[in-house]
Amino acid sequence: MLIHPEFDPVALRVGPLAVHWYGLMYLAGFVAFVLLGRWRLQHEPYRSLGWQPRDVEDMLFWGVLGVILGGRLGYVLFYKPDVYLAEPWRVFAVWEGGMSFHGGLLGVLLAMAWWARRQRRPWLQVMDFVAPCVPVGLALGRIGNFINGELWGRPAPPELPWAMVFPEAGPLPRHPSQLYQFALEGVLLFVLLWLYARRPRRTGQVSAAFLLGYGATRFVAEYFREPDAHLGLLSLGLSMGQWLSLPMVLAGLALGWWAQRRPASQENDHARA
């Protein structure tokens, strides 16, 4: 049985300025997006369409806004609506913590729709570009959760070699679910999605693979993650994270079916748009 090291959440102090590990993980995720995005420019159809590095930087700017605004509003609406209805000003108290991946995803979808419209590019083509570049950032975010000793797992059998005691969660050994999510939603999803996206695909198929892959891996990982204390398990014994992931799986299946059945003539017109 292991003990969580209780890392100092502050990575660096410069006078009154404190740089937190979690913030560094966000920054590393944004850098990874730019590097992977520039690599992805060599994939079809983006190479033939003449996409440029500045497009990656523009998408990052709008994507960051989508992640922050969507992630915060998603947490407010999905996880603590009663609290924020009673005290609306706390929506802006970001220092208290509280971000939702599913809200951030919705924010990114809207931000990319705005950017695609401005650039007169098909929205799904843009999302197909973005999708394989995202899981590395998700993996880094889970490392940040682990360093902070937050979002720990459910109680685990003491004989489990990697069962870990998180002091803030009490004396029981638990699953290090942050590392499970790092491996599933981050590393595994990235490898599979990147390999899949390297070859030319119909518009929407890469986005569908991301929705299906993330939704499925998050659904599985939630069985090992401690539900939010103020919510607990919901209908059918599922957590909020699982209920929010089910629509992603269904949307991925529907989008993949639509993309596969789309006539080739429409596909070519869409790629040139």
PDB file of C-alpha atoms in Angstrom:
ATOM      1  CA  MET A   1       0.000   0.000   0.000  1.00  0.00           C
ATOM      2  CA  LEU A   2       1.346   3.404  -0.994  1.00  0.00           C
ATOM      3  CA  ILE A   3       1.010   6.844   0.584  1.00  0.00           C
ATOM      4  CA  HIS A   4       0.385   9.894  -1.568  1.00  0.00           C
ATOM      5  CA  PRO A   5       3.545  12.053  -1.391  1.00  0.00           C
ATOM      6  CA  GLU A   6       1.536  15.234  -0.678  1.00  0.00           C
ATOM      7  CA  PHE A   7       3.420  17.383  -3.158  1.00  0.00           C
ATOM      8  CA  ASP A   8       3.556  21.108  -2.606  1.00  0.00           C
ATOM      9  CA  PRO A   9       0.962  22.407  -5.100  1.00  0.00           C
ATOM     10  CA  VAL A  10       3.174  25.442  -5.677  1.00  0.00           C
ATOM     11  CA  ALA A  11       5.969  24.627  -8.116  1.00  0.00           C
ATOM     12  CA  LEU A  12       7.780  27.948  -7.931  1.00  0.00           C
ATOM     13  CA  ARG A  13       7.629  31.132  -5.883  1.00  0.00           C
ATOM     14  CA  VAL A  14       8.999  34.421  -7.150  1.00  0.00           C
ATOM     15  CA  GLY A  15       8.395  37.043  -4.502  1.00  0.00           C
ATOM     16  CA  PRO A  16       4.622  37.281  -4.016  1.00  0.00           C
ATOM     17  CA  LEU A  17       4.002  35.270  -7.185  1.00  0.00           C
ATOM     18  CA  ALA A  18       3.207  31.576  -6.759  1.00  0.00           C
ATOM     19  CA  VAL A  19       3.278  29.312  -9.819  1.00  0.00           C
ATOM     20  CA  HIS A  20       1.140  26.223  -9.227  1.00  0.00           C
ATOM     21  CA  TRP A  21       1.805  22.811 -10.729  1.00  0.00           C
ATOM     22  CA  TYR A  22      -1.744  22.673 -12.057  1.00  0.00           C
ATOM     23  CA  GLY A  23      -1.227  25.920 -13.945  1.00  0.00           C
ATOM     24  CA  LEU A  24       2.012  24.556 -15.373  1.00  0.00           C
ATOM     25  CA  MET A  25       0.126  21.460 -16.578  1.00  0.00           C
ATOM     26  CA  TYR A  26      -2.343  23.709 -18.391  1.00  0.00           C
ATOM     27  CA  LEU A  27       0.535  25.631 -19.956  1.00  0.00           C
ATOM     28  CA  ALA A  28       2.273  22.404 -21.002  1.00  0.00           C
ATOM     29  CA  GLY A  29      -0.993  21.194 -22.521  1.00  0.00           C
ATOM     30  CA  PHE A  30      -1.286  24.355 -24.613  1.00  0.00           C
ATOM     31  CA  VAL A  31       2.328  24.010 -25.790  1.00  0.00           C
ATOM     32  CA  ALA A  32       1.679  20.359 -26.674  1.00  0.00           C
ATOM     33  CA  PHE A  33      -1.362  21.415 -28.719  1.00  0.00           C
ATOM     34  CA  VAL A  34       0.747  23.830 -30.782  1.00  0.00           C
ATOM     35  CA  LEU A  35       3.502  21.273 -31.382  1.00  0.00           C
ATOM     36  CA  LEU A  36       1.092  18.479 -32.302  1.00  0.00           C
ATOM     37  CA  GLY A  37      -0.983  20.881 -34.386  1.00  0.00           C
ATOM     38  CA  ARG A  38       2.043  21.835 -36.475  1.00  0.00           C
ATOM     39  CA  TRP A  39       2.786  18.151 -36.963  1.00  0.00           C
ATOM     40  CA  ARG A  40      -0.825  17.536 -37.908  1.00  0.00           C
ATOM     41  CA  LEU A  41      -0.537  20.139 -40.683  1.00  0.00           C
ATOM     42  CA  GLN A  42       1.327  17.456 -42.625  1.00  0.00           C
ATOM     43  CA  HIS A  43      -1.728  15.177 -42.563  1.00  0.00           C
ATOM     44  CA  GLU A  44      -4.373  15.194 -45.270  1.00  0.00           C
ATOM     45  CA  PRO A  45      -6.531  17.041 -46.112  1.00  0.00           C
ATOM     46  CA  TYR A  46      -4.826  19.922 -44.280  1.00  0.00           C
ATOM     47  CA  ARG A  47      -1.575  19.768 -46.224  1.00  0.00           C
ATOM     48  CA  SER A  48      -3.401  19.934 -49.573  1.00  0.00           C
ATOM     49  CA  LEU A  49      -5.668  22.712 -48.305  1.00  0.00           C
ATOM     50  CA  GLY A  50      -2.687  24.848 -47.325  1.00  0.00           C
ATOM     51  CA  TRP A  51      -3.353  25.202 -43.608  1.00  0.00           C
ATOM     52  CA  GLN A  52      -0.617  27.248 -41.896  1.00  0.00           C
ATOM     53  CA  PRO A  53       1.022  27.321 -38.418  1.00  0.00           C
ATOM     54  CA  ARG A  54      -0.790  30.586 -37.669  1.00  0.00           C
ATOM     55  CA  ASP A  55      -4.064  28.649 -37.966  1.00  0.00           C
ATOM     56  CA  VAL A  56      -2.926  26.420 -35.089  1.00  0.00           C
ATOM     57  CA  GLU A  57      -2.083  29.457 -32.965  1.00  0.00           C
ATOM     58  CA  ASP A  58      -5.450  31.071 -33.713  1.00  0.00           C
ATOM     59  CA  MET A  59      -7.289  27.870 -32.790  1.00  0.00           C
ATOM     60  CA  LEU A  60      -5.332  27.687 -29.555  1.00  0.00           C
ATOM     61  CA  PHE A  61      -6.349  31.236 -28.598  1.00  0.00           C
ATOM     62  CA  TRP A  62     -10.047  30.612 -29.158  1.00  0.00           C
ATOM     63  CA  GLY A  63      -9.787  27.123 -27.684  1.00  0.00           C
ATOM     64  CA  VAL A  64      -8.289  28.453 -24.443  1.00  0.00           C
ATOM     65  CA  LEU A  65     -11.221  30.858 -24.102  1.00  0.00           C
ATOM     66  CA  GLY A  66     -13.624  27.991 -24.721  1.00  0.00           C
ATOM     67  CA  VAL A  67     -11.915  25.743 -22.168  1.00  0.00           C
ATOM     68  CA  ILE A  68     -11.891  28.368 -19.418  1.00  0.00           C
ATOM     69  CA  LEU A  69     -15.365  29.824 -19.924  1.00  0.00           C
ATOM     70  CA  GLY A  70     -17.030  26.536 -20.810  1.00  0.00           C
ATOM     71  CA  GLY A  71     -15.221  24.603 -18.105  1.00  0.00           C
ATOM     72  CA  ARG A  72     -16.242  27.048 -15.400  1.00  0.00           C
ATOM     73  CA  LEU A  73     -19.855  27.438 -16.531  1.00  0.00           C
ATOM     74  CA  GLY A  74     -20.128  23.672 -17.003  1.00  0.00           C
ATOM     75  CA  TYR A  75     -19.019  23.084 -13.419  1.00  0.00           C
ATOM     76  CA  VAL A  76     -21.557  25.637 -12.185  1.00  0.00           C
ATOM     77  CA  LEU A  77     -24.444  24.152 -14.171  1.00  0.00           C
ATOM     78  CA  PHE A  78     -23.638  20.439 -13.929  1.00  0.00           C
ATOM     79  CA  TYR A  79     -22.230  20.095 -10.438  1.00  0.00           C
ATOM     80  CA  LYS A  80     -23.345  22.948  -8.143  1.00  0.00           C
ATOM     81  CA  PRO A  81     -26.287  24.836  -9.675  1.00  0.00           C
ATOM     82  CA  ASP A  82     -28.002  25.400  -6.311  1.00  0.00           C
ATOM     83  CA  VAL A  83     -24.899  26.927  -4.734  1.00  0.00           C
ATOM     84  CA  TYR A  84     -24.335  29.364  -7.571  1.00  0.00           C
ATOM     85  CA  LEU A  85     -27.992  30.293  -7.885  1.00  0.00           C
ATOM     86  CA  ALA A  86     -27.916  31.276  -4.222  1.00  0.00           C
ATOM     87  CA  GLU A  87     -24.628  33.169  -4.611  1.00  0.00           C
ATOM     88  CA  PRO A  88     -24.221  34.078  -8.320  1.00  0.00           C
ATOM     89  CA  TRP A  89     -21.092  36.147  -7.691  1.00  0.00           C
ATOM     90  CA  ARG A  90     -19.188  32.947  -6.870  1.00  0.00           C
ATOM     91  CA  VAL A  91     -19.277  31.996 -10.562  1.00  0.00           C
ATOM     92  CA  PHE A  92     -16.332  34.384 -10.935  1.00  0.00           C
ATOM     93  CA  ALA A  93     -14.457  33.056  -7.876  1.00  0.00           C
ATOM     94  CA  VAL A  94     -12.219  30.840  -9.992  1.00  0.00           C
ATOM     95  CA  TRP A  95      -9.611  30.720  -7.210  1.00  0.00           C
ATOM     96  CA  GLU A  96     -12.017  28.449  -5.328  1.00  0.00           C
ATOM     97  CA  GLY A  97     -11.532  25.820  -8.059  1.00  0.00           C
ATOM     98  CA  GLY A  98     -14.137  24.018 -10.073  1.00  0.00           C
ATOM     99  CA  MET A  99     -13.819  23.139 -13.768  1.00  0.00           C
ATOM    100  CA  SER A 100     -15.768  20.624 -15.816  1.00  0.00           C
ATOM    101  CA  PHE A 101     -14.300  18.758 -18.778  1.00  0.00           C
ATOM    102  CA  HIS A 102     -17.709  18.363 -20.384  1.00  0.00           C
ATOM    103  CA  GLY A 103     -18.393  22.077 -20.027  1.00  0.00           C
ATOM    104  CA  GLY A 104     -14.954  22.838 -21.438  1.00  0.00           C
ATOM    105  CA  LEU A 105     -15.716  20.575 -24.387  1.00  0.00           C
ATOM    106  CA  LEU A 106     -18.914  22.475 -25.137  1.00  0.00           C
ATOM    107  CA  GLY A 107     -16.971  25.727 -24.860  1.00  0.00           C
ATOM    108  CA  VAL A 108     -14.344  24.493 -27.334  1.00  0.00           C
ATOM    109  CA  LEU A 109     -17.041  23.315 -29.765  1.00  0.00           C
ATOM    110  CA  LEU A 110     -18.594  26.790 -29.742  1.00  0.00           C
ATOM    111  CA  ALA A 111     -15.227  28.538 -29.973  1.00  0.00           C
ATOM    112  CA  MET A 112     -14.165  26.414 -32.946  1.00  0.00           C
ATOM    113  CA  ALA A 113     -17.538  27.020 -34.610  1.00  0.00           C
ATOM    114  CA  TRP A 114     -16.877  30.765 -34.285  1.00  0.00           C
ATOM    115  CA  TRP A 115     -13.354  30.432 -35.676  1.00  0.00           C
ATOM    116  CA  ALA A 116     -14.467  28.160 -38.517  1.00  0.00           C
ATOM    117  CA  ARG A 117     -17.173  30.628 -39.500  1.00  0.00           C
ATOM    118  CA  ARG A 118     -14.702  33.516 -39.529  1.00  0.00           C
ATOM    119  CA  GLN A 119     -12.258  31.499 -41.650  1.00  0.00           C
ATOM    120  CA  ARG A 120     -15.032  30.096 -43.876  1.00  0.00           C
ATOM    121  CA  ARG A 121     -13.979  26.560 -43.164  1.00  0.00           C
ATOM    122  CA  PRO A 122     -16.199  23.560 -42.411  1.00  0.00           C
ATOM    123  CA  TRP A 123     -16.670  23.206 -38.683  1.00  0.00           C
ATOM    124  CA  LEU A 124     -16.276  19.427 -38.654  1.00  0.00           C
ATOM    125  CA  GLN A 125     -13.072  19.709 -40.665  1.00  0.00           C
ATOM    126  CA  VAL A 126     -11.731  22.014 -37.956  1.00  0.00           C
ATOM    127  CA  MET A 127     -12.831  19.659 -35.183  1.00  0.00           C
ATOM    128  CA  ASP A 128     -11.218  16.710 -36.984  1.00  0.00           C
ATOM    129  CA  PHE A 129      -7.971  18.672 -36.909  1.00  0.00           C
ATOM    130  CA  VAL A 130      -8.247  19.548 -33.229  1.00  0.00           C
ATOM    131  CA  ALA A 131      -9.382  16.193 -31.818  1.00  0.00           C
ATOM    132  CA  PRO A 132      -6.074  14.216 -31.959  1.00  0.00           C
ATOM    133  CA  CYS A 133      -4.193  17.134 -30.389  1.00  0.00           C
ATOM    134  CA  VAL A 134      -6.356  17.202 -27.248  1.00  0.00           C
ATOM    135  CA  PRO A 135      -5.655  13.991 -25.251  1.00  0.00           C
ATOM    136  CA  VAL A 136      -2.086  14.957 -24.317  1.00  0.00           C
ATOM    137  CA  GLY A 137      -3.458  18.047 -22.597  1.00  0.00           C
ATOM    138  CA  LEU A 138      -6.018  15.887 -20.804  1.00  0.00           C
ATOM    139  CA  ALA A 139      -3.244  13.576 -19.617  1.00  0.00           C
ATOM    140  CA  LEU A 140      -1.257  16.506 -18.241  1.00  0.00           C
ATOM    141  CA  GLY A 141      -4.340  17.797 -16.458  1.00  0.00           C
ATOM    142  CA  ARG A 142      -4.727  14.451 -14.669  1.00  0.00           C
ATOM    143  CA  ILE A 143      -1.108  14.632 -13.572  1.00  0.00           C
ATOM    144  CA  GLY A 144      -1.967  18.016 -12.099  1.00  0.00           C
ATOM    145  CA  ASN A 145      -4.894  16.445 -10.233  1.00  0.00           C
ATOM    146  CA  PHE A 146      -2.565  13.772  -8.844  1.00  0.00           C
ATOM    147  CA  ILE A 147       0.053  16.284  -7.719  1.00  0.00           C
ATOM    148  CA  ASN A 148      -2.680  18.275  -5.953  1.00  0.00           C
ATOM    149  CA  GLY A 149      -3.974  15.118  -4.268  1.00  0.00           C
ATOM    150  CA  GLU A 150      -7.503  15.799  -5.532  1.00  0.00           C
ATOM    151  CA  LEU A 151     -10.174  13.799  -7.367  1.00  0.00           C
ATOM    152  CA  TRP A 152      -8.964  10.617  -5.690  1.00  0.00           C
ATOM    153  CA  GLY A 153     -10.430   7.199  -6.306  1.00  0.00           C
ATOM    154  CA  ARG A 154     -12.872   4.961  -4.502  1.00  0.00           C
ATOM    155  CA  PRO A 155     -11.682   2.665  -1.695  1.00  0.00           C
ATOM    156  CA  ALA A 156      -9.480  -0.156  -2.989  1.00  0.00           C
ATOM    157  CA  PRO A 157      -8.541  -3.557  -1.530  1.00  0.00           C
ATOM    158  CA  PRO A 158      -5.483  -3.133   0.725  1.00  0.00           C
ATOM    159  CA  GLU A 159      -3.740  -5.981  -1.111  1.00  0.00           C
ATOM    160  CA  LEU A 160      -3.833  -4.026  -4.386  1.00  0.00           C
ATOM    161  CA  PRO A 161      -0.128  -3.221  -4.962  1.00  0.00           C
ATOM    162  CA  TRP A 162      -0.781   0.341  -6.128  1.00  0.00           C
ATOM    163  CA  ALA A 163      -3.579   1.168  -3.683  1.00  0.00           C
ATOM    164  CA  MET A 164      -2.803   4.571  -2.235  1.00  0.00           C
ATOM    165  CA  VAL A 165      -3.781   6.485   0.880  1.00  0.00           C
ATOM    166  CA  PHE A 166      -4.655  10.104   0.181  1.00  0.00           C
ATOM    167  CA  PRO A 167      -4.338  11.819   3.585  1.00  0.00           C
ATOM    168  CA  GLU A 168      -7.052  14.371   2.820  1.00  0.00           C
ATOM    169  CA  ALA A 169      -9.467  11.539   1.978  1.00  0.00           C
ATOM    170  CA  GLY A 170      -8.946   9.620   5.211  1.00  0.00           C
ATOM    171  CA  PRO A 171      -7.051   6.468   6.164  1.00  0.00           C
ATOM    172  CA  LEU A 172      -8.566   4.083   3.602  1.00  0.00           C
ATOM    173  CA  PRO A 173      -6.431   2.922   0.644  1.00  0.00           C
ATOM    174  CA  ARG A 174      -7.897   4.115  -2.632  1.00  0.00           C
ATOM    175  CA  HIS A 175      -7.515   3.714  -6.356  1.00  0.00           C
ATOM    176  CA  PRO A 176      -5.203   6.405  -7.781  1.00  0.00           C
ATOM    177  CA  SER A 177      -7.940   7.170 -10.306  1.00  0.00           C
ATOM    178  CA  GLN A 178      -6.147  10.281 -11.560  1.00  0.00           C
ATOM    179  CA  LEU A 179      -3.454   7.978 -12.951  1.00  0.00           C
ATOM    180  CA  TYR A 180      -6.069   5.659 -14.449  1.00  0.00           C
ATOM    181  CA  GLN A 181      -7.557   8.638 -16.257  1.00  0.00           C
ATOM    182  CA  PHE A 182      -4.088   9.784 -17.297  1.00  0.00           C
ATOM    183  CA  ALA A 183      -3.524   6.381 -18.896  1.00  0.00           C
ATOM    184  CA  LEU A 184      -6.972   5.934 -20.467  1.00  0.00           C
ATOM    185  CA  GLU A 185      -8.247   9.395 -21.460  1.00  0.00           C
ATOM    186  CA  GLY A 186      -4.752  10.683 -22.081  1.00  0.00           C
ATOM    187  CA  VAL A 187      -2.118   8.237 -23.280  1.00  0.00           C
ATOM    188  CA  LEU A 188      -4.298   5.465 -24.738  1.00  0.00           C
ATOM    189  CA  LEU A 189      -6.756   7.821 -26.412  1.00  0.00           C
ATOM    190  CA  PHE A 190      -3.936   9.889 -27.887  1.00  0.00           C
ATOM    191  CA  VAL A 191      -2.107   6.893 -29.367  1.00  0.00           C
ATOM    192  CA  LEU A 192      -5.243   5.372 -30.893  1.00  0.00           C
ATOM    193  CA  LEU A 193      -6.627   8.656 -32.181  1.00  0.00           C
ATOM    194  CA  TRP A 194      -3.335   9.880 -33.614  1.00  0.00           C
ATOM    195  CA  LEU A 195      -2.752   6.626 -35.481  1.00  0.00           C
ATOM    196  CA  TYR A 196      -6.331   6.690 -36.753  1.00  0.00           C
ATOM    197  CA  ALA A 197      -6.117  10.321 -37.895  1.00  0.00           C
ATOM    198  CA  ARG A 198      -2.822   9.910 -39.760  1.00  0.00           C
ATOM    199  CA  ARG A 199      -4.619   8.402 -42.734  1.00  0.00           C
ATOM    200  CA  PRO A 200      -7.234  10.332 -44.730  1.00  0.00           C
ATOM    201  CA  ARG A 201     -10.685   9.959 -43.173  1.00  0.00           C
ATOM    202  CA  ARG A 202     -14.128  11.132 -44.085  1.00  0.00           C
ATOM    203  CA  THR A 203     -15.078  14.453 -42.556  1.00  0.00           C
ATOM    204  CA  GLY A 204     -16.394  13.879 -39.054  1.00  0.00           C
ATOM    205  CA  GLN A 205     -14.881  10.440 -38.515  1.00  0.00           C
ATOM    206  CA  VAL A 206     -11.953  11.648 -36.392  1.00  0.00           C
ATOM    207  CA  SER A 207     -14.276  13.787 -34.268  1.00  0.00           C
ATOM    208  CA  ALA A 208     -16.583  10.799 -33.885  1.00  0.00           C
ATOM    209  CA  ALA A 209     -13.658   8.635 -32.755  1.00  0.00           C
ATOM    210  CA  PHE A 210     -12.723  11.228 -30.130  1.00  0.00           C
ATOM    211  CA  LEU A 211     -16.272  11.498 -28.767  1.00  0.00           C
ATOM    212  CA  LEU A 212     -16.646   7.737 -28.629  1.00  0.00           C
ATOM    213  CA  GLY A 213     -13.151   7.123 -27.239  1.00  0.00           C
ATOM    214  CA  TYR A 214     -13.246   9.765 -24.545  1.00  0.00           C
ATOM    215  CA  GLY A 215     -16.814   8.985 -23.531  1.00  0.00           C
ATOM    216  CA  ALA A 216     -16.042   5.273 -23.188  1.00  0.00           C
ATOM    217  CA  THR A 217     -12.736   5.655 -21.313  1.00  0.00           C
ATOM    218  CA  ARG A 218     -14.164   8.289 -18.957  1.00  0.00           C
ATOM    219  CA  PHE A 219     -17.209   6.084 -18.292  1.00  0.00           C
ATOM    220  CA  VAL A 220     -14.941   3.177 -17.301  1.00  0.00           C
ATOM    221  CA  ALA A 221     -12.570   5.336 -15.224  1.00  0.00           C
ATOM    222  CA  GLU A 222     -15.486   6.763 -13.248  1.00  0.00           C
ATOM    223  CA  TYR A 223     -16.075   3.330 -11.688  1.00  0.00           C
ATOM    224  CA  PHE A 224     -12.764   3.822  -9.845  1.00  0.00           C
ATOM    225  CA  ARG A 225     -13.133   7.541  -9.063  1.00  0.00           C
ATOM    226  CA  GLU A 226     -14.820   8.771  -5.903  1.00  0.00           C
ATOM    227  CA  PRO A 227     -18.077  10.536  -6.820  1.00  0.00           C
ATOM    228  CA  ASP A 228     -18.415  14.185  -5.865  1.00  0.00           C
ATOM    229  CA  ALA A 229     -19.318  14.278  -2.181  1.00  0.00           C
ATOM    230  CA  HIS A 230     -22.260  16.653  -2.650  1.00  0.00           C
ATOM    231  CA  LEU A 231     -23.727  14.548  -5.485  1.00  0.00           C
ATOM    232  CA  GLY A 232     -22.851  10.939  -4.746  1.00  0.00           C
ATOM    233  CA  LEU A 233     -24.079   8.334  -7.191  1.00  0.00           C
ATOM    234  CA  LEU A 234     -27.122   9.233  -9.260  1.00  0.00           C
ATOM    235  CA  SER A 235     -29.702   7.108 -11.105  1.00  0.00           C
ATOM    236  CA  LEU A 236     -28.695   3.519 -11.903  1.00  0.00           C
ATOM    237  CA  GLY A 237     -25.711   3.885  -9.607  1.00  0.00           C
ATOM    238  CA  LEU A 238     -23.869   6.075 -12.103  1.00  0.00           C
ATOM    239  CA  SER A 239     -21.850   9.192 -11.315  1.00  0.00           C
ATOM    240  CA  MET A 240     -22.408  12.607 -12.864  1.00  0.00           C
ATOM    241  CA  GLY A 241     -19.278  12.074 -14.965  1.00  0.00           C
ATOM    242  CA  GLN A 242     -20.764   8.865 -16.379  1.00  0.00           C
ATOM    243  CA  TRP A 243     -24.098  10.476 -17.179  1.00  0.00           C
ATOM    244  CA  LEU A 244     -22.306  13.321 -18.959  1.00  0.00           C
ATOM    245  CA  SER A 245     -20.145  10.838 -20.893  1.00  0.00           C
ATOM    246  CA  LEU A 246     -23.046   8.760 -22.224  1.00  0.00           C
ATOM    247  CA  PRO A 247     -24.214  11.514 -24.622  1.00  0.00           C
ATOM    248  CA  MET A 248     -20.649  11.713 -25.941  1.00  0.00           C
ATOM    249  CA  VAL A 249     -20.675   8.001 -26.779  1.00  0.00           C
ATOM    250  CA  LEU A 250     -24.067   8.289 -28.478  1.00  0.00           C
ATOM    251  CA  ALA A 251     -23.002  11.422 -30.372  1.00  0.00           C
ATOM    252  CA  GLY A 252     -19.811   9.676 -31.498  1.00  0.00           C
ATOM    253  CA  LEU A 253     -21.757   6.687 -32.812  1.00  0.00           C
ATOM    254  CA  ALA A 254     -24.271   8.917 -34.595  1.00  0.00           C
ATOM    255  CA  LEU A 255     -21.587  11.142 -36.125  1.00  0.00           C
ATOM    256  CA  GLY A 256     -19.549   8.152 -37.260  1.00  0.00           C
ATOM    257  CA  TRP A 257     -22.634   6.598 -38.880  1.00  0.00           C
ATOM    258  CA  TRP A 258     -23.469   9.891 -40.628  1.00  0.00           C
ATOM    259  CA  ALA A 259     -19.895  10.378 -41.876  1.00  0.00           C
ATOM    260  CA  GLN A 260     -19.683   6.831 -43.232  1.00  0.00           C
ATOM    261  CA  ARG A 261     -22.976   7.082 -45.128  1.00  0.00           C
ATOM    262  CA  ARG A 262     -22.295  10.519 -46.589  1.00  0.00           C
ATOM    263  CA  PRO A 263     -22.059  10.464 -50.411  1.00  0.00           C
ATOM    264  CA  ALA A 264     -18.525  10.817 -51.768  1.00  0.00           C
ATOM    265  CA  SER A 265     -19.542  13.820 -53.889  1.00  0.00           C
ATOM    266  CA  GLN A 266     -20.642  15.747 -50.801  1.00  0.00           C
ATOM    267  CA  GLU A 267     -17.453  14.724 -49.026  1.00  0.00           C
ATOM    268  CA  ASN A 268     -15.277  16.213 -51.767  1.00  0.00           C
ATOM    269  CA  ASP A 269     -17.280  19.442 -51.799  1.00  0.00           C
ATOM    270  CA  HIS A 270     -16.986  19.657 -48.006  1.00  0.00           C
ATOM    271  CA  ALA A 271     -13.218  19.194 -48.076  1.00  0.00           C
ATOM    272  CA  ARG A 272     -12.796  22.043 -50.559  1.00  0.00           C
ATOM    273  CA  ALA A 273     -15.143  24.439 -48.724  1.00  0.00           C
TER     274      ALA A 273
END
